[in-house]
Amino acid sequence: MKSSLVFQLTLLTLATWVAGQGLSEKFRRLHSRSLSTPALKLDDASFDEITQSPRDYTALVLLTAMPAQFGCQLCREFQSEFDILSRSWVTGDKKGETRTLFGILDFPDGKSTFQKMTLQTAPVLFLYPPTTGPNAKADNQPIRLDFSQGPQSAEQVHAWLSRHLAEGAKPPIRRPFNYTRLATIVTLMLGGVSFITIAGPYLLPIVQNRNLWAAISLIIVLLFTSGHMFNHIRKVPYVAGDGKGGISYFAGGFSNQWGMETQIVAAMYGILAFATISLALKVPRIVDSKQQQIAVVFWGVVMLG
């Protein structure tokens, strides 16, 4: 009786070891294929193979519809991001330590799978967690990534995938070098240098003109002291009714104002600024003393009146 029990336990242990060896061999075979093609191209049969239980690895499978007749713009936009994710992951995990596989099932190659899963839209990204081993999940159902907010970037999917894997180092995203962007930047820089070299002698006197900068500074000061930003932030009306059938140009109180009021105040400040500049710069240059006196009186009345 005791020898029979020992024999049964030995057979059970041997069967478990053989099953584990079979799972490990399956992952090694699929992982070796992914070294040359990071995102495995699947059909109905290979999809069932990579997702069937038991499995001691994680499978991330993209169900998509790439042909032009399906008109799936989101599929085409996400395809490049998924390629970057799978290539970065496989390149950074050539030994398969994270035990993660990537696959793509296109609709023409997996019509039966789409029908079996009753999928009406694409793309759909499923994460199949391991069902056996130290990182096995109690729930055997795949986890679906939501595309309701539009296409996901490789970094977003990487963060989502990492949250569902066991703790440990994850391969980082490595985007290919953008030579088009480099060429654009170099072209713009060369164009800018050429423009400055050619137009510099003509633009330099304008840029160094003190009167121009003084006028710009004065306009900015008048714009902000008159309350323009207040109107822009508060979205105040241009004018308002006075309750008697007329129009009110000035708002009551200290914390309100209308758009027309801002323009009137800005015009008043502008006239006062011009009067001050005239008294300081223009009037002293008048040679005729009588004309100078008249100018002083005139601009003084403007400022004080």
Coordinates of N, CA and C in Angstrom, one line a residue, residues 62 66 74-87 152-154 175-176:
L62 N -2.3 42.5 -29.9 CA -3.1 43.6 -30.6 C -3.9 43.0 -31.7
M66 N -5.7 46.6 -40.4 CA -4.8 47.5 -41.1 C -5.2 47.8 -42.5
L74 N -7.4 54.9 -36.6 CA -6.8 54.6 -35.2 C -5.9 53.4 -35.2
C75 N -6.2 52.4 -36.1 CA -5.3 51.2 -36.2 C -4.0 51.6 -36.7
R76 N -4.0 52.4 -37.8 CA -2.7 52.8 -38.4 C -1.9 53.8 -37.5
E77 N -2.6 54.6 -36.7 CA -1.9 55.5 -35.8 C -1.2 54.7 -34.7
F78 N -1.9 53.7 -34.2 CA -1.4 53.0 -33.0 C -0.4 51.9 -33.4
Q79 N -0.4 51.5 -34.7 CA 0.5 50.4 -35.1 C 2.0 50.8 -34.9
S80 N 2.3 52.0 -35.3 CA 3.7 52.4 -35.1 C 4.1 52.5 -33.6
E81 N 3.2 52.9 -32.8 CA 3.5 53.0 -31.3 C 3.7 51.6 -30.8
F82 N 2.9 50.6 -31.2 CA 3.0 49.2 -30.7 C 4.3 48.6 -31.2
D83 N 4.7 48.9 -32.4 CA 6.0 48.4 -33.0 C 7.1 49.0 -32.1
I84 N 7.1 50.2 -31.8 CA 8.1 50.8 -30.9 C 8.2 50.1 -29.6
L85 N 7.0 49.9 -29.0 CA 6.9 49.2 -27.7 C 7.5 47.8 -27.7
S86 N 7.1 47.0 -28.7 CA 7.5 45.6 -28.8 C 9.0 45.6 -29.1
R87 N 9.5 46.4 -30.0 CA 10.9 46.4 -30.4 C 11.8 46.8 -29.2
Q152 N -3.1 55.6 -28.1 CA -2.2 55.6 -26.9 C -0.8 55.6 -27.4
S153 N 0.1 56.3 -26.7 CA 1.5 56.3 -27.1 C 2.2 55.0 -26.5
A154 N 3.4 54.8 -27.0 CA 4.2 53.6 -26.6 C 4.5 53.7 -25.1
R175 N 12.9 55.2 -28.7 CA 12.4 55.6 -30.0 C 13.5 55.7 -31.0
P176 N 13.3 55.3 -32.2 CA 14.3 55.5 -33.3 C 14.6 57.0 -33.5

